[in-house]
Coordinates of C-alpha atoms in Angstrom, one line a residue:
M1 CA 130.5 36.7 75.0
S2 CA 129.1 33.8 72.7
E3 CA 128.3 35.3 69.0
L4 CA 124.8 34.8 67.5
P5 CA 124.4 32.4 65.0
E6 CA 124.4 34.1 61.3
L7 CA 120.8 34.4 59.9
P8 CA 120.3 33.6 56.3
R9 CA 120.1 36.2 54.0
S10 CA 117.0 35.0 52.2
I11 CA 114.2 33.1 53.6
D12 CA 112.0 31.0 51.3
L13 CA 108.4 31.1 52.3
P14 CA 105.7 28.7 51.1
G15 CA 103.8 29.7 48.0
P16 CA 100.6 30.9 50.2
L17 CA 102.8 33.3 52.6
R18 CA 104.7 35.2 49.7
R19 CA 103.7 38.9 48.8
Q20 CA 101.3 38.9 45.9
S21 CA 102.0 42.7 45.3
S22 CA 104.9 42.5 42.8
Q23 CA 102.6 40.9 40.2
R24 CA 100.4 43.3 40.3
P25 CA 101.2 46.8 38.6
S26 CA 101.4 49.9 40.7
Y27 CA 99.1 52.8 40.6
R28 CA 101.6 54.8 39.4
H29 CA 102.4 52.6 36.6
A30 CA 99.2 51.9 35.8
S31 CA 98.8 56.0 35.6
L32 CA 101.0 55.9 33.0
L33 CA 99.4 53.2 30.4
K34 CA 98.0 55.6 27.6
P35 CA 95.0 54.1 26.0
E36 CA 95.0 53.6 22.4
M37 CA 93.9 56.6 20.1
P38 CA 91.1 56.2 18.2
P39 CA 91.8 56.5 14.2
H40 CA 89.7 60.1 13.9
L41 CA 92.0 61.5 16.8
L42 CA 95.1 60.3 14.9
K43 CA 94.3 61.8 11.5
L44 CA 93.5 65.3 13.5
L45 CA 97.3 65.0 14.4
Q46 CA 98.9 64.2 10.8
K47 CA 100.6 67.0 9.5
T48 CA 103.1 67.1 6.6
P49 CA 106.9 67.8 7.4
E50 CA 106.3 71.0 6.3
E51 CA 103.4 72.0 8.5
Q52 CA 105.5 70.2 11.3
E53 CA 108.0 72.3 10.3
R54 CA 106.0 75.7 10.6
V55 CA 104.7 74.1 13.9
Q56 CA 108.2 74.1 15.8
A57 CA 108.6 77.3 14.5
A58 CA 105.6 78.9 15.7
K59 CA 106.2 77.8 18.9
A60 CA 109.6 78.5 19.4
I61 CA 108.5 82.5 18.2
L62 CA 105.3 82.2 21.0
M63 CA 107.8 81.2 24.0
D64 CA 110.1 84.6 23.4
E65 CA 108.5 87.5 25.1
P66 CA 106.1 89.9 23.0
A67 CA 108.6 92.5 22.4
L68 CA 111.1 90.6 21.1
R69 CA 109.2 89.2 18.5
N70 CA 109.9 90.9 14.9
E71 CA 107.5 91.3 11.8
Q72 CA 108.9 88.3 10.4
S73 CA 108.1 86.4 13.3
L74 CA 104.5 88.1 13.6
D75 CA 104.0 86.9 9.5
L76 CA 104.5 83.0 10.8
V77 CA 102.1 83.2 13.7
Y78 CA 99.4 85.1 11.8
G79 CA 99.4 83.0 9.1
W80 CA 99.3 80.2 10.8
M81 CA 95.9 81.4 12.8
L82 CA 94.6 82.4 9.5
Q83 CA 95.2 78.9 8.0
N84 CA 94.4 76.5 10.9
C85 CA 91.5 78.6 12.6
K86 CA 89.5 79.8 10.0
Q87 CA 86.1 78.5 12.0
Y88 CA 87.5 80.4 15.3
S89 CA 89.6 83.4 14.4
N90 CA 86.5 86.0 13.8
N91 CA 85.5 85.2 17.3
I92 CA 88.8 87.4 18.5
F93 CA 89.9 89.2 16.0
G94 CA 86.3 90.4 14.7
A95 CA 86.5 93.1 12.1
A96 CA 89.7 94.7 13.2
P97 CA 92.2 95.9 10.8
E98 CA 95.1 93.6 10.1
Y99 CA 97.6 95.3 11.9
I100 CA 95.4 95.1 15.8
R101 CA 95.1 91.4 14.3
R102 CA 98.8 91.0 14.5
E103 CA 99.0 93.1 17.9
I104 CA 96.7 90.5 19.1
C105 CA 99.0 87.4 17.9
R106 CA 102.1 89.6 19.4
Q107 CA 100.5 89.1 22.8
M108 CA 99.7 85.3 22.6
R109 CA 102.1 83.1 24.7
L110 CA 102.9 79.3 24.5
M111 CA 101.6 77.2 27.5
K112 CA 102.7 73.5 27.8
V113 CA 100.3 71.1 29.6
K114 CA 101.3 67.3 30.4
S115 CA 98.7 64.5 29.7
G116 CA 95.7 64.7 32.0
G117 CA 96.5 68.3 32.9
L118 CA 93.6 70.6 34.2
V119 CA 93.5 73.8 31.6
I120 CA 90.1 75.0 32.6
R121 CA 87.1 73.9 34.8
Q122 CA 83.3 74.1 34.6
G123 CA 81.8 76.8 36.7
D124 CA 85.2 79.0 37.0
T125 CA 85.9 82.4 35.8
G126 CA 88.9 83.1 34.1
D127 CA 90.9 85.7 31.9
R128 CA 92.2 83.7 29.4
C129 CA 91.3 82.0 26.2
Y130 CA 93.2 79.0 24.6
I131 CA 94.1 77.7 21.1
V132 CA 95.2 74.3 20.5
V133 CA 98.4 74.3 18.4
D134 CA 100.0 70.8 18.9
G135 CA 98.5 67.5 20.5
L136 CA 94.8 67.1 21.8
V137 CA 92.4 68.5 25.0
D138 CA 89.4 66.3 26.1
V139 CA 86.5 68.0 27.1
Y140 CA 83.9 67.0 30.0
V141 CA 80.4 68.3 30.8
K142 CA 79.1 67.9 34.1
M143 CA 74.8 68.5 33.9
E144 CA 73.5 69.1 37.3
K145 CA 70.1 67.1 38.4
P146 CA 67.6 69.0 39.5
G147 CA 67.6 69.4 43.7
E148 CA 71.4 68.1 43.5
V149 CA 73.5 70.0 45.9
V150 CA 76.8 71.0 44.0
A151 CA 80.0 71.1 46.2
S152 CA 82.6 73.6 46.0
P153 CA 85.3 72.0 43.6
P154 CA 88.7 71.4 45.1
P155 CA 91.3 73.7 44.6
M156 CA 93.3 73.6 41.1
L157 CA 97.0 72.1 41.3
S158 CA 98.3 75.4 40.5
T159 CA 96.5 76.9 43.8
M160 CA 97.4 74.5 46.0
K161 CA 100.0 74.8 48.8
P162 CA 102.7 72.0 49.0
R163 CA 102.4 69.7 51.9
R164 CA 105.1 67.8 53.8
T165 CA 103.5 64.4 53.4
S166 CA 106.1 61.4 54.2
W167 CA 106.2 58.6 50.8
R168 CA 104.5 55.9 52.4
L169 CA 101.3 58.0 53.0
S170 CA 101.5 59.4 49.7
S171 CA 101.8 56.3 48.3
E172 CA 99.2 54.0 49.9
V173 CA 96.5 56.7 50.1
N174 CA 95.2 57.8 46.9
P175 CA 93.1 61.1 46.2
A176 CA 89.5 60.4 45.4
P177 CA 89.0 61.0 41.7
V178 CA 87.1 64.5 40.8
D179 CA 84.2 63.9 38.8
F180 CA 84.4 66.1 36.0
G181 CA 81.4 64.5 33.8
A182 CA 81.2 62.9 31.0
M183 CA 84.0 63.1 27.8
V184 CA 81.9 64.9 25.4
A185 CA 84.8 65.5 22.6
N186 CA 88.2 66.3 21.9
L187 CA 89.9 69.3 20.4
G188 CA 92.7 69.2 18.2
P189 CA 95.2 72.0 16.4
G190 CA 93.9 75.0 15.8
A191 CA 90.3 74.4 18.0
M192 CA 89.9 77.5 20.2
F193 CA 88.0 77.6 23.6
G194 CA 87.2 79.6 26.6
E195 CA 87.1 83.0 24.2
I196 CA 83.8 84.1 26.1
V197 CA 85.6 85.4 29.2
L198 CA 87.8 87.9 26.9
L199 CA 84.7 90.4 26.6
N200 CA 82.8 89.3 29.8
P201 CA 84.8 88.6 32.9
S202 CA 81.8 87.7 35.0
A203 CA 81.1 84.5 32.5
K204 CA 81.8 80.9 34.0
R205 CA 83.5 78.3 31.9
N206 CA 80.9 76.0 30.6
A207 CA 82.9 72.7 30.5
T208 CA 85.9 71.4 31.7
I209 CA 89.0 71.3 29.9
K210 CA 92.3 69.0 30.1
A211 CA 95.4 67.8 28.3
S212 CA 94.2 64.8 26.5
Q213 CA 94.6 61.0 27.9
F214 CA 95.6 60.1 24.3
T215 CA 98.7 62.2 24.2
E216 CA 101.9 62.9 26.3
S217 CA 101.5 66.5 26.1
C218 CA 99.4 69.3 24.7
D219 CA 100.7 72.7 23.4
L220 CA 98.3 75.6 23.7
I221 CA 98.3 79.4 22.9
C222 CA 96.8 81.5 25.6
L223 CA 95.7 85.3 25.5
E224 CA 95.4 87.2 28.7
R225 CA 91.9 89.3 28.4
A226 CA 93.9 92.6 29.6
D227 CA 96.0 92.2 26.4
Y228 CA 93.0 92.1 24.0
I229 CA 90.8 94.3 25.7
R230 CA 93.8 97.2 25.5
L231 CA 94.1 96.3 21.5
V232 CA 90.4 96.1 20.9
R233 CA 89.7 99.5 22.4
T234 CA 92.7 100.8 20.5
A235 CA 91.3 99.5 17.3
S236 CA 87.4 100.8 18.0
M237 CA 88.6 104.4 18.6
E238 CA 91.1 104.3 15.8
A239 CA 87.9 103.2 13.7
S240 CA 85.9 105.8 15.2
H241 CA 88.2 108.3 14.3
Y242 CA 88.3 107.1 10.7
N243 CA 84.6 107.4 10.7
N244 CA 84.2 110.9 12.3
A245 CA 87.0 112.3 9.7
E246 CA 84.8 111.0 7.0
V247 CA 82.0 112.9 8.2
L248 CA 84.0 116.1 8.4
D249 CA 84.9 115.4 4.5
R250 CA 81.5 115.8 3.7
M251 CA 81.1 119.2 5.6
F252 CA 81.4 122.2 3.6
L253 CA 83.0 123.9 6.7
F254 CA 86.0 121.0 7.1
R255 CA 86.8 119.5 3.5
D256 CA 89.4 121.5 2.8
W257 CA 91.3 120.8 6.3
V258 CA 94.6 119.2 5.6
K259 CA 94.6 116.0 7.7
L260 CA 97.2 117.0 10.2
E261 CA 94.2 119.5 11.0
K262 CA 91.7 117.7 10.7
M263 CA 92.6 114.2 12.7
R264 CA 93.8 117.0 15.4
L265 CA 89.5 118.2 15.7
V266 CA 88.5 114.4 15.4
S267 CA 90.9 113.3 18.6
A268 CA 89.5 116.6 20.5
M269 CA 86.0 115.9 19.2
R270 CA 83.5 113.5 21.6
S271 CA 80.9 111.1 20.3
R272 CA 77.5 112.1 22.3
H273 CA 74.4 110.2 22.0
F274 CA 71.1 111.3 22.6
T275 CA 67.6 109.8 23.0
S276 CA 64.5 111.4 21.5
N277 CA 63.2 114.6 23.7
D278 CA 66.6 114.8 25.1
Y279 CA 68.4 118.5 25.6
L280 CA 71.4 119.3 24.0
Y281 CA 71.2 122.4 25.5
R282 CA 68.6 124.7 27.4
A283 CA 68.3 128.1 26.9
G284 CA 69.9 130.6 29.0
T285 CA 72.6 128.1 30.4
D286 CA 76.2 128.3 29.3
A287 CA 77.1 126.9 26.0
K288 CA 80.0 124.4 26.5
W289 CA 79.5 122.4 23.3
M290 CA 78.9 123.0 19.2
Y291 CA 77.5 119.8 18.0
I292 CA 77.9 118.2 14.5
V293 CA 74.9 116.1 14.0
T294 CA 75.4 112.3 12.5
S295 CA 72.4 111.0 12.7
G296 CA 68.9 111.9 13.9
E297 CA 67.5 115.4 14.3
V298 CA 67.6 118.2 16.7
M299 CA 65.3 121.1 16.8
E300 CA 65.7 124.8 18.1
R301 CA 62.8 125.5 20.0
I302 CA 61.9 129.0 22.0
N303 CA 59.2 129.5 24.6
W304 CA 58.7 133.5 25.2
T305 CA 56.4 135.3 27.8
L306 CA 56.8 139.1 28.0
D307 CA 58.6 139.0 30.7
A308 CA 61.0 136.8 29.7
G309 CA 61.4 138.8 26.9
G310 CA 62.4 141.5 28.6
N311 CA 65.9 139.7 29.7
D312 CA 66.9 140.0 25.4
A313 CA 67.0 143.2 23.8
A314 CA 66.0 141.8 20.5
M315 CA 63.4 139.7 21.7
R316 CA 61.6 142.7 23.7
R317 CA 62.0 144.7 20.7
L318 CA 59.9 142.3 18.6
L319 CA 57.5 142.1 21.5
L320 CA 56.7 145.6 21.8
S321 CA 57.0 146.1 18.3
Q322 CA 53.1 144.2 18.0
S323 CA 50.3 146.8 18.7
S324 CA 48.7 144.0 20.9
S325 CA 51.7 142.9 22.9
Q326 CA 50.9 146.1 25.5
K327 CA 47.3 144.5 26.2
H328 CA 48.1 141.0 26.5
P329 CA 51.5 141.1 28.4
E330 CA 51.3 137.6 29.5
R331 CA 51.1 135.5 26.3
I332 CA 53.2 132.9 25.4
V333 CA 54.8 132.6 22.5
N334 CA 56.1 128.9 21.6
V335 CA 57.9 128.7 18.0
E336 CA 60.1 125.9 16.5
L337 CA 62.8 127.7 15.3
T338 CA 65.2 125.3 13.0
L339 CA 65.3 121.6 11.9
I340 CA 68.6 120.2 11.9
G341 CA 69.3 117.3 10.6
P342 CA 72.8 115.2 9.5
G343 CA 75.9 116.7 8.3
D344 CA 74.8 119.7 10.2
V345 CA 76.0 122.0 13.1
A346 CA 73.9 123.0 16.3
G347 CA 74.9 125.1 18.7
E348 CA 77.1 127.2 16.9
L349 CA 75.9 130.7 18.0
P350 CA 77.3 131.1 21.3
F351 CA 80.5 130.1 20.1
V352 CA 80.6 132.5 17.1
T353 CA 78.7 135.4 19.0
S354 CA 81.3 135.2 21.9
K355 CA 78.2 134.6 24.2
R356 CA 77.8 132.5 27.1
G357 CA 74.5 131.2 26.0
A358 CA 71.3 131.6 23.7
S359 CA 67.5 131.9 24.2
F360 CA 66.5 128.7 23.0
D361 CA 66.5 125.4 23.5
I362 CA 67.9 122.5 21.2
K363 CA 65.9 118.9 21.6
A364 CA 66.5 115.4 20.1
V365 CA 63.3 114.8 17.8
T366 CA 64.7 111.3 16.8
D367 CA 67.7 109.2 18.4
V368 CA 70.4 111.5 17.9
Q369 CA 74.1 110.7 17.4
A370 CA 76.7 114.0 17.4
L371 CA 80.3 114.8 17.4
A372 CA 80.7 117.7 20.9
I373 CA 83.3 120.3 20.0
D374 CA 84.2 122.2 23.3
R375 CA 84.1 125.7 23.4
R376 CA 87.8 125.4 24.5
Y377 CA 89.2 123.9 21.4
Y378 CA 87.0 126.5 19.6
E379 CA 88.7 129.3 21.2
T380 CA 92.2 128.3 21.4
V381 CA 92.6 126.5 18.1
M382 CA 89.8 127.5 15.7
L383 CA 89.7 131.7 16.7
T384 CA 93.3 131.8 16.8
A385 CA 94.0 130.7 13.4
T386 CA 94.8 133.4 10.7
R387 CA 95.3 133.4 7.0
D388 CA 99.0 132.9 7.3
N389 CA 99.5 129.5 10.0
K390 CA 96.4 128.0 9.3
P391 CA 94.2 129.4 6.3
E392 CA 91.9 126.7 6.0
V393 CA 91.1 127.0 10.0
Y394 CA 90.5 130.6 9.3
A395 CA 88.0 130.0 6.3
T396 CA 86.0 127.8 8.2
V397 CA 85.6 130.3 11.2
K398 CA 84.9 133.1 8.4
K399 CA 82.2 130.4 6.9
L400 CA 80.9 129.6 10.2
R401 CA 80.3 133.4 11.0
T402 CA 78.5 133.6 7.9
F403 CA 76.1 130.7 7.9
S404 CA 75.4 131.8 11.7
Q405 CA 74.1 134.9 10.7
D406 CA 71.7 133.7 8.2
R407 CA 70.2 131.3 10.4
E408 CA 70.1 134.2 13.3
D409 CA 68.3 135.9 10.5
W410 CA 66.1 132.9 10.3
R411 CA 65.3 132.9 13.8
Q412 CA 64.4 136.4 14.2
Q413 CA 61.7 135.9 11.1
R414 CA 60.4 132.8 12.8
M415 CA 60.2 134.6 16.1
A416 CA 58.3 137.5 14.4
C417 CA 55.9 135.2 12.9
G418 CA 55.3 133.2 16.1
I419 CA 54.7 136.8 18.1
S420 CA 52.3 137.9 15.5
Y421 CA 50.2 135.2 15.5
P422 CA 50.4 134.1 19.1
S423 CA 47.6 131.6 19.3
A424 CA 49.1 129.3 16.4
H425 CA 51.8 126.7 17.0
V426 CA 54.1 127.6 14.5
N427 CA 56.0 124.6 13.3
V428 CA 58.7 124.0 10.8

């Protein structure tokens, strides 16, 4: 068998037939060419050596798990937030005390995004807010035209499933670029975005934000909504307890209580709101709550007929003691008994007398904010107090009984006046 002639290893083709693709940069190489950064953005990234060292230390802390961060680490992160996020920090810190602000900083985490990486997309919902700690982000806004049909955006890269694609297909077929709208701003270190979703889960992003095309990468601080809500609720609850304790300090019934017992009472109380004409208590029903009015006014009011009076011995004696009551057995007695304002107690009579209810209504005259003490707490904590184990609580129960008896005497006088003059509407 004859040998085949050896072919030349390279063939010189005429100039027009040579491939010209090697003279053009590929798409991959073209994408790596960074545009020149404008001077005003360079200024945002300028740092002194001390500032750069501080940023690097903060990023190292934010890469650790929140549980591993000590107080010294929190000092550094919290200090960086106060110094670099002055115009944004109130958006997440609000009026929370400092220790809650520090706990918010404890829950922050570091996130690194490569140049061009998508952080949030316009129209999406989310559960994080972001703070730029190093690098830049670009802000894009797409304006919808009237009558334009908005197509659903493609899935974000983090949610796409990997596909098996040949190298030739992936290199020759480039996906169509996504139109995120016009770039309207650039944000640098200390800028915050996306914080509206912390308190409004249904809020949609109003812009698309990507890691800037002018930098290799961008470092972001992210804060989860679940962590933020938990800390804000804690701060709100503790602030409410503090305010309620101040209310007790101004009342002669509770001002002598030791701090521990006072805070136990504050924790047991419930804050209740009533609008004008709402009933705090209806006559004849089981009395489950005693109220401390903190704002607004409530009225004790009684509406009686002779038949209704027969159900109550004291009221029946008042009705039958009048000479004209037998001639007009169905006459109606409508009496306003007591006007109760801020810092006063309402609904104490059934508790003090160990009865299930009372013969009068308690109705809100204005919008009312009140602290409610339930019967179980009164019976298990306040009534069981003695002069030896809880002298201040024992003294309060004694004062409450005296106070309630004086108020009951006043009610009897008001009802006697109403029965004597049944045609008159007796106002306080």
